[in-house]
Amino acid sequence: EGAISHLKSQLPADEEFKTELSGRSLKSSKFVRYILRKIENSRIDNEVWILAGPDKLDVEHVAPKTPDDTHDWRKLMSGESSYRNIIYRIGNQTLLTRSLNRSAKNKEFKDKKIQYQSNTGHLTHLTKELLEVNSWTQQAVINRSESLAQEAVDLWNWAALGKDLKV
């Protein structure tokens, strides 16, 4: 019991964790992939996702990291946060198979959604929920970031950890 109390005192409270995760720029694809996979795995029962090979899941930035001139992503994503900040928020990132990620690239959101819809058998639950979003704006990213951060809190809170923790 003393060890758990000490551990708890060293870690952030749930609300602090949620606030930090939802508002932070996350540039490490490995870190983001881990968080999104953990959330995705908590949503599925018996589905299996391939960890390596051509169908490996990549981190897709819905609003792209390096937009080209075909669509004005920077204008669309304008708001309180800079484009650089908002594109790396957890809410702007999802999991796609490598081939789908490469073909989605810098397309505008409506075209990405068409592409996602035509590949629904290859989509994670995290990506399927994007099909319900009408337009991809800074507020959509913020809302999704907050929602995913709450799911992360639910996955990594003390009650959930207690099931796996043997002291």
PDB file of C-alpha atoms in Angstrom:
ATOM      1  CA  GLU A   1       0.000   0.000   0.000  1.00  0.00           C
ATOM      2  CA  GLY A   2       2.865   2.383   0.778  1.00  0.00           C
ATOM      3  CA  ALA A   3       4.439   1.704  -2.614  1.00  0.00           C
ATOM      4  CA  ILE A   4       1.186   2.525  -4.427  1.00  0.00           C
ATOM      5  CA  SER A   5       0.758   5.741  -2.428  1.00  0.00           C
ATOM      6  CA  HIS A   6       4.291   6.775  -3.337  1.00  0.00           C
ATOM      7  CA  LEU A   7       3.699   5.933  -7.006  1.00  0.00           C
ATOM      8  CA  LYS A   8       0.438   7.914  -7.054  1.00  0.00           C
ATOM      9  CA  SER A   9       2.208  10.930  -5.564  1.00  0.00           C
ATOM     10  CA  GLN A  10       4.709  10.883  -8.456  1.00  0.00           C
ATOM     11  CA  LEU A  11       2.134  10.762 -11.241  1.00  0.00           C
ATOM     12  CA  PRO A  12      -0.325  13.372 -12.538  1.00  0.00           C
ATOM     13  CA  ALA A  13      -3.943  13.393 -11.428  1.00  0.00           C
ATOM     14  CA  ASP A  14      -6.454  12.240 -14.047  1.00  0.00           C
ATOM     15  CA  GLU A  15      -7.577  15.782 -14.916  1.00  0.00           C
ATOM     16  CA  GLU A  16      -3.992  16.983 -15.333  1.00  0.00           C
ATOM     17  CA  PHE A  17      -3.201  13.981 -17.546  1.00  0.00           C
ATOM     18  CA  LYS A  18      -6.309  14.661 -19.661  1.00  0.00           C
ATOM     19  CA  THR A  19      -5.526  18.371 -20.033  1.00  0.00           C
ATOM     20  CA  GLU A  20      -1.894  17.712 -20.964  1.00  0.00           C
ATOM     21  CA  LEU A  21      -2.731  14.976 -23.471  1.00  0.00           C
ATOM     22  CA  SER A  22      -5.539  16.891 -25.176  1.00  0.00           C
ATOM     23  CA  GLY A  23      -3.600  20.158 -25.514  1.00  0.00           C
ATOM     24  CA  ARG A  24      -0.085  18.985 -26.233  1.00  0.00           C
ATOM     25  CA  SER A  25       1.638  18.692 -29.613  1.00  0.00           C
ATOM     26  CA  LEU A  26       2.652  15.045 -29.969  1.00  0.00           C
ATOM     27  CA  LYS A  27       5.314  14.697 -32.633  1.00  0.00           C
ATOM     28  CA  SER A  28       6.552  11.172 -31.872  1.00  0.00           C
ATOM     29  CA  SER A  29       4.717   8.769 -34.193  1.00  0.00           C
ATOM     30  CA  LYS A  30       5.718   5.850 -31.955  1.00  0.00           C
ATOM     31  CA  PHE A  31       4.177   7.530 -28.913  1.00  0.00           C
ATOM     32  CA  VAL A  32       0.992   8.519 -30.767  1.00  0.00           C
ATOM     33  CA  ARG A  33       0.689   5.065 -32.350  1.00  0.00           C
ATOM     34  CA  TYR A  34       0.961   3.481 -28.887  1.00  0.00           C
ATOM     35  CA  ILE A  35      -1.755   5.708 -27.391  1.00  0.00           C
ATOM     36  CA  LEU A  36      -4.111   5.339 -30.368  1.00  0.00           C
ATOM     37  CA  ARG A  37      -3.577   1.559 -30.551  1.00  0.00           C
ATOM     38  CA  LYS A  38      -4.295   1.240 -26.825  1.00  0.00           C
ATOM     39  CA  ILE A  39      -7.532   3.223 -27.264  1.00  0.00           C
ATOM     40  CA  GLU A  40      -8.420   1.278 -30.420  1.00  0.00           C
ATOM     41  CA  ASN A  41      -7.763  -2.063 -28.729  1.00  0.00           C
ATOM     42  CA  SER A  42     -10.026  -1.083 -25.836  1.00  0.00           C
ATOM     43  CA  ARG A  43     -12.872  -0.583 -28.336  1.00  0.00           C
ATOM     44  CA  ILE A  44     -12.596  -3.880 -30.202  1.00  0.00           C
ATOM     45  CA  ASP A  45     -13.342  -7.446 -29.235  1.00  0.00           C
ATOM     46  CA  ASN A  46     -11.860 -10.044 -31.541  1.00  0.00           C
ATOM     47  CA  GLU A  47     -10.546  -7.987 -34.440  1.00  0.00           C
ATOM     48  CA  VAL A  48      -6.851  -8.298 -35.232  1.00  0.00           C
ATOM     49  CA  TRP A  49      -4.615  -5.567 -36.631  1.00  0.00           C
ATOM     50  CA  ILE A  50      -1.351  -6.348 -38.343  1.00  0.00           C
ATOM     51  CA  LEU A  51       1.726  -4.905 -36.650  1.00  0.00           C
ATOM     52  CA  ALA A  52       4.160  -5.181 -39.571  1.00  0.00           C
ATOM     53  CA  GLY A  53       4.158  -5.543 -43.348  1.00  0.00           C
ATOM     54  CA  PRO A  54       2.259  -3.632 -46.032  1.00  0.00           C
ATOM     55  CA  ASP A  55      -0.894  -3.415 -43.884  1.00  0.00           C
ATOM     56  CA  LYS A  56       0.904  -2.046 -40.840  1.00  0.00           C
ATOM     57  CA  LEU A  57      -0.965   0.788 -39.155  1.00  0.00           C
ATOM     58  CA  ASP A  58       0.603   4.203 -39.642  1.00  0.00           C
ATOM     59  CA  VAL A  59      -0.200   7.473 -37.925  1.00  0.00           C
ATOM     60  CA  GLU A  60      -2.216   9.648 -40.303  1.00  0.00           C
ATOM     61  CA  HIS A  61      -2.448  13.394 -39.762  1.00  0.00           C
ATOM     62  CA  VAL A  62      -5.921  14.350 -40.987  1.00  0.00           C
ATOM     63  CA  ALA A  63      -4.776  17.928 -41.540  1.00  0.00           C
ATOM     64  CA  PRO A  64      -1.380  17.114 -43.076  1.00  0.00           C
ATOM     65  CA  LYS A  65       2.033  17.939 -41.626  1.00  0.00           C
ATOM     66  CA  THR A  66       3.187  19.426 -44.921  1.00  0.00           C
ATOM     67  CA  PRO A  67       0.182  20.683 -46.872  1.00  0.00           C
ATOM     68  CA  ASP A  68       0.667  21.316 -50.574  1.00  0.00           C
ATOM     69  CA  ASP A  69      -0.966  23.972 -52.751  1.00  0.00           C
ATOM     70  CA  THR A  70      -3.975  21.852 -53.748  1.00  0.00           C
ATOM     71  CA  HIS A  71      -5.963  22.712 -50.610  1.00  0.00           C
ATOM     72  CA  ASP A  72      -5.654  25.586 -48.131  1.00  0.00           C
ATOM     73  CA  TRP A  73      -5.396  23.521 -44.937  1.00  0.00           C
ATOM     74  CA  ARG A  74      -3.786  26.385 -43.030  1.00  0.00           C
ATOM     75  CA  LYS A  75      -6.778  28.658 -43.597  1.00  0.00           C
ATOM     76  CA  LEU A  76      -9.259  25.906 -42.795  1.00  0.00           C
ATOM     77  CA  MET A  77      -7.458  25.061 -39.545  1.00  0.00           C
ATOM     78  CA  SER A  78      -7.068  28.668 -38.388  1.00  0.00           C
ATOM     79  CA  GLY A  79      -7.948  29.524 -34.805  1.00  0.00           C
ATOM     80  CA  GLU A  80      -6.309  30.149 -31.432  1.00  0.00           C
ATOM     81  CA  SER A  81      -3.597  27.540 -31.959  1.00  0.00           C
ATOM     82  CA  SER A  82      -1.002  27.680 -34.703  1.00  0.00           C
ATOM     83  CA  TYR A  83      -1.190  25.199 -37.583  1.00  0.00           C
ATOM     84  CA  ARG A  84       2.068  23.615 -36.335  1.00  0.00           C
ATOM     85  CA  ASN A  85       0.499  23.034 -32.920  1.00  0.00           C
ATOM     86  CA  ILE A  86      -2.930  21.810 -33.998  1.00  0.00           C
ATOM     87  CA  ILE A  87      -1.726  19.240 -36.541  1.00  0.00           C
ATOM     88  CA  TYR A  88       0.227  17.379 -33.857  1.00  0.00           C
ATOM     89  CA  ARG A  89      -2.630  17.189 -31.359  1.00  0.00           C
ATOM     90  CA  ILE A  90      -3.891  13.685 -30.674  1.00  0.00           C
ATOM     91  CA  GLY A  91      -7.279  14.606 -32.163  1.00  0.00           C
ATOM     92  CA  ASN A  92      -5.766  15.309 -35.586  1.00  0.00           C
ATOM     93  CA  GLN A  93      -4.106  11.912 -35.708  1.00  0.00           C
ATOM     94  CA  THR A  94      -5.578   8.512 -36.464  1.00  0.00           C
ATOM     95  CA  LEU A  95      -4.477   5.053 -37.551  1.00  0.00           C
ATOM     96  CA  LEU A  96      -4.528   3.969 -41.189  1.00  0.00           C
ATOM     97  CA  THR A  97      -2.986   1.094 -43.079  1.00  0.00           C
ATOM     98  CA  ARG A  98       0.235   2.178 -44.746  1.00  0.00           C
ATOM     99  CA  SER A  99      -1.231   1.993 -48.266  1.00  0.00           C
ATOM    100  CA  LEU A 100      -4.314   4.031 -47.339  1.00  0.00           C
ATOM    101  CA  ASN A 101      -2.178   6.566 -45.491  1.00  0.00           C
ATOM    102  CA  ARG A 102       0.045   7.061 -48.543  1.00  0.00           C
ATOM    103  CA  SER A 103      -2.910   7.579 -50.835  1.00  0.00           C
ATOM    104  CA  ALA A 104      -4.714   9.967 -48.422  1.00  0.00           C
ATOM    105  CA  LYS A 105      -1.683  12.293 -48.186  1.00  0.00           C
ATOM    106  CA  ASN A 106      -2.651  15.969 -48.475  1.00  0.00           C
ATOM    107  CA  LYS A 107      -6.159  15.536 -49.840  1.00  0.00           C
ATOM    108  CA  GLU A 108      -8.864  17.754 -48.477  1.00  0.00           C
ATOM    109  CA  PHE A 109     -11.061  16.271 -45.764  1.00  0.00           C
ATOM    110  CA  LYS A 110     -14.086  15.485 -47.954  1.00  0.00           C
ATOM    111  CA  ASP A 111     -11.823  13.539 -50.343  1.00  0.00           C
ATOM    112  CA  LYS A 112     -10.148  11.728 -47.451  1.00  0.00           C
ATOM    113  CA  LYS A 113     -13.597  10.743 -46.165  1.00  0.00           C
ATOM    114  CA  ILE A 114     -14.539   9.333 -49.593  1.00  0.00           C
ATOM    115  CA  GLN A 115     -11.335   7.343 -49.569  1.00  0.00           C
ATOM    116  CA  TYR A 116     -11.965   6.131 -46.000  1.00  0.00           C
ATOM    117  CA  GLN A 117     -15.558   5.143 -46.898  1.00  0.00           C
ATOM    118  CA  SER A 118     -14.398   3.054 -49.839  1.00  0.00           C
ATOM    119  CA  ASN A 119     -12.030   1.160 -47.517  1.00  0.00           C
ATOM    120  CA  THR A 120     -14.205   0.696 -44.418  1.00  0.00           C
ATOM    121  CA  GLY A 121     -13.150  -2.947 -44.076  1.00  0.00           C
ATOM    122  CA  HIS A 122      -9.607  -1.722 -43.519  1.00  0.00           C
ATOM    123  CA  LEU A 123     -10.401   1.096 -41.093  1.00  0.00           C
ATOM    124  CA  THR A 124      -9.893   1.192 -37.351  1.00  0.00           C
ATOM    125  CA  HIS A 125     -12.795   2.327 -35.180  1.00  0.00           C
ATOM    126  CA  LEU A 126     -10.859   5.545 -34.553  1.00  0.00           C
ATOM    127  CA  THR A 127     -10.835   6.311 -38.268  1.00  0.00           C
ATOM    128  CA  LYS A 128     -14.410   5.155 -38.905  1.00  0.00           C
ATOM    129  CA  GLU A 129     -15.669   7.762 -36.431  1.00  0.00           C
ATOM    130  CA  LEU A 130     -14.138  10.478 -38.640  1.00  0.00           C
ATOM    131  CA  LEU A 131     -16.757   9.592 -41.265  1.00  0.00           C
ATOM    132  CA  GLU A 132     -19.353  11.205 -38.972  1.00  0.00           C
ATOM    133  CA  VAL A 133     -17.551  14.570 -38.944  1.00  0.00           C
ATOM    134  CA  ASN A 134     -18.827  17.118 -41.473  1.00  0.00           C
ATOM    135  CA  SER A 135     -15.784  19.381 -41.680  1.00  0.00           C
ATOM    136  CA  TRP A 136     -12.280  19.197 -40.278  1.00  0.00           C
ATOM    137  CA  THR A 137     -11.538  22.402 -38.385  1.00  0.00           C
ATOM    138  CA  GLN A 138      -9.440  23.413 -35.425  1.00  0.00           C
ATOM    139  CA  GLN A 139     -12.520  22.990 -33.196  1.00  0.00           C
ATOM    140  CA  ALA A 140     -13.071  19.447 -34.523  1.00  0.00           C
ATOM    141  CA  VAL A 141      -9.462  18.617 -33.591  1.00  0.00           C
ATOM    142  CA  ILE A 142      -9.877  20.130 -30.118  1.00  0.00           C
ATOM    143  CA  ASN A 143     -13.126  18.225 -29.513  1.00  0.00           C
ATOM    144  CA  ARG A 144     -11.636  14.933 -30.663  1.00  0.00           C
ATOM    145  CA  SER A 145      -8.460  15.561 -28.631  1.00  0.00           C
ATOM    146  CA  GLU A 146     -10.540  16.030 -25.484  1.00  0.00           C
ATOM    147  CA  SER A 147     -12.576  12.908 -26.204  1.00  0.00           C
ATOM    148  CA  LEU A 148      -9.494  10.751 -26.853  1.00  0.00           C
ATOM    149  CA  ALA A 149      -7.766  12.156 -23.772  1.00  0.00           C
ATOM    150  CA  GLN A 150     -10.774  11.133 -21.666  1.00  0.00           C
ATOM    151  CA  GLU A 151     -10.578   7.619 -23.122  1.00  0.00           C
ATOM    152  CA  ALA A 152      -6.875   7.544 -22.246  1.00  0.00           C
ATOM    153  CA  VAL A 153      -7.677   8.582 -18.661  1.00  0.00           C
ATOM    154  CA  ASP A 154     -10.249   5.791 -18.482  1.00  0.00           C
ATOM    155  CA  LEU A 155      -7.647   3.300 -19.714  1.00  0.00           C
ATOM    156  CA  TRP A 156      -4.767   4.435 -17.513  1.00  0.00           C
ATOM    157  CA  ASN A 157      -6.512   5.499 -14.316  1.00  0.00           C
ATOM    158  CA  TRP A 158      -5.750   3.870 -10.979  1.00  0.00           C
ATOM    159  CA  ALA A 159      -8.821   1.633 -10.999  1.00  0.00           C
ATOM    160  CA  ALA A 160      -7.884   0.247 -14.431  1.00  0.00           C
ATOM    161  CA  LEU A 161      -4.223  -0.120 -13.453  1.00  0.00           C
ATOM    162  CA  GLY A 162      -5.160  -1.828 -10.208  1.00  0.00           C
ATOM    163  CA  LYS A 163      -6.450  -4.835 -12.165  1.00  0.00           C
ATOM    164  CA  ASP A 164      -2.970  -5.417 -13.580  1.00  0.00           C
ATOM    165  CA  LEU A 165      -0.930  -4.244 -10.592  1.00  0.00           C
ATOM    166  CA  LYS A 166       0.301  -6.943  -8.244  1.00  0.00           C
ATOM    167  CA  VAL A 167       1.934  -5.620  -5.096  1.00  0.00           C
TER     168      VAL A 167
END
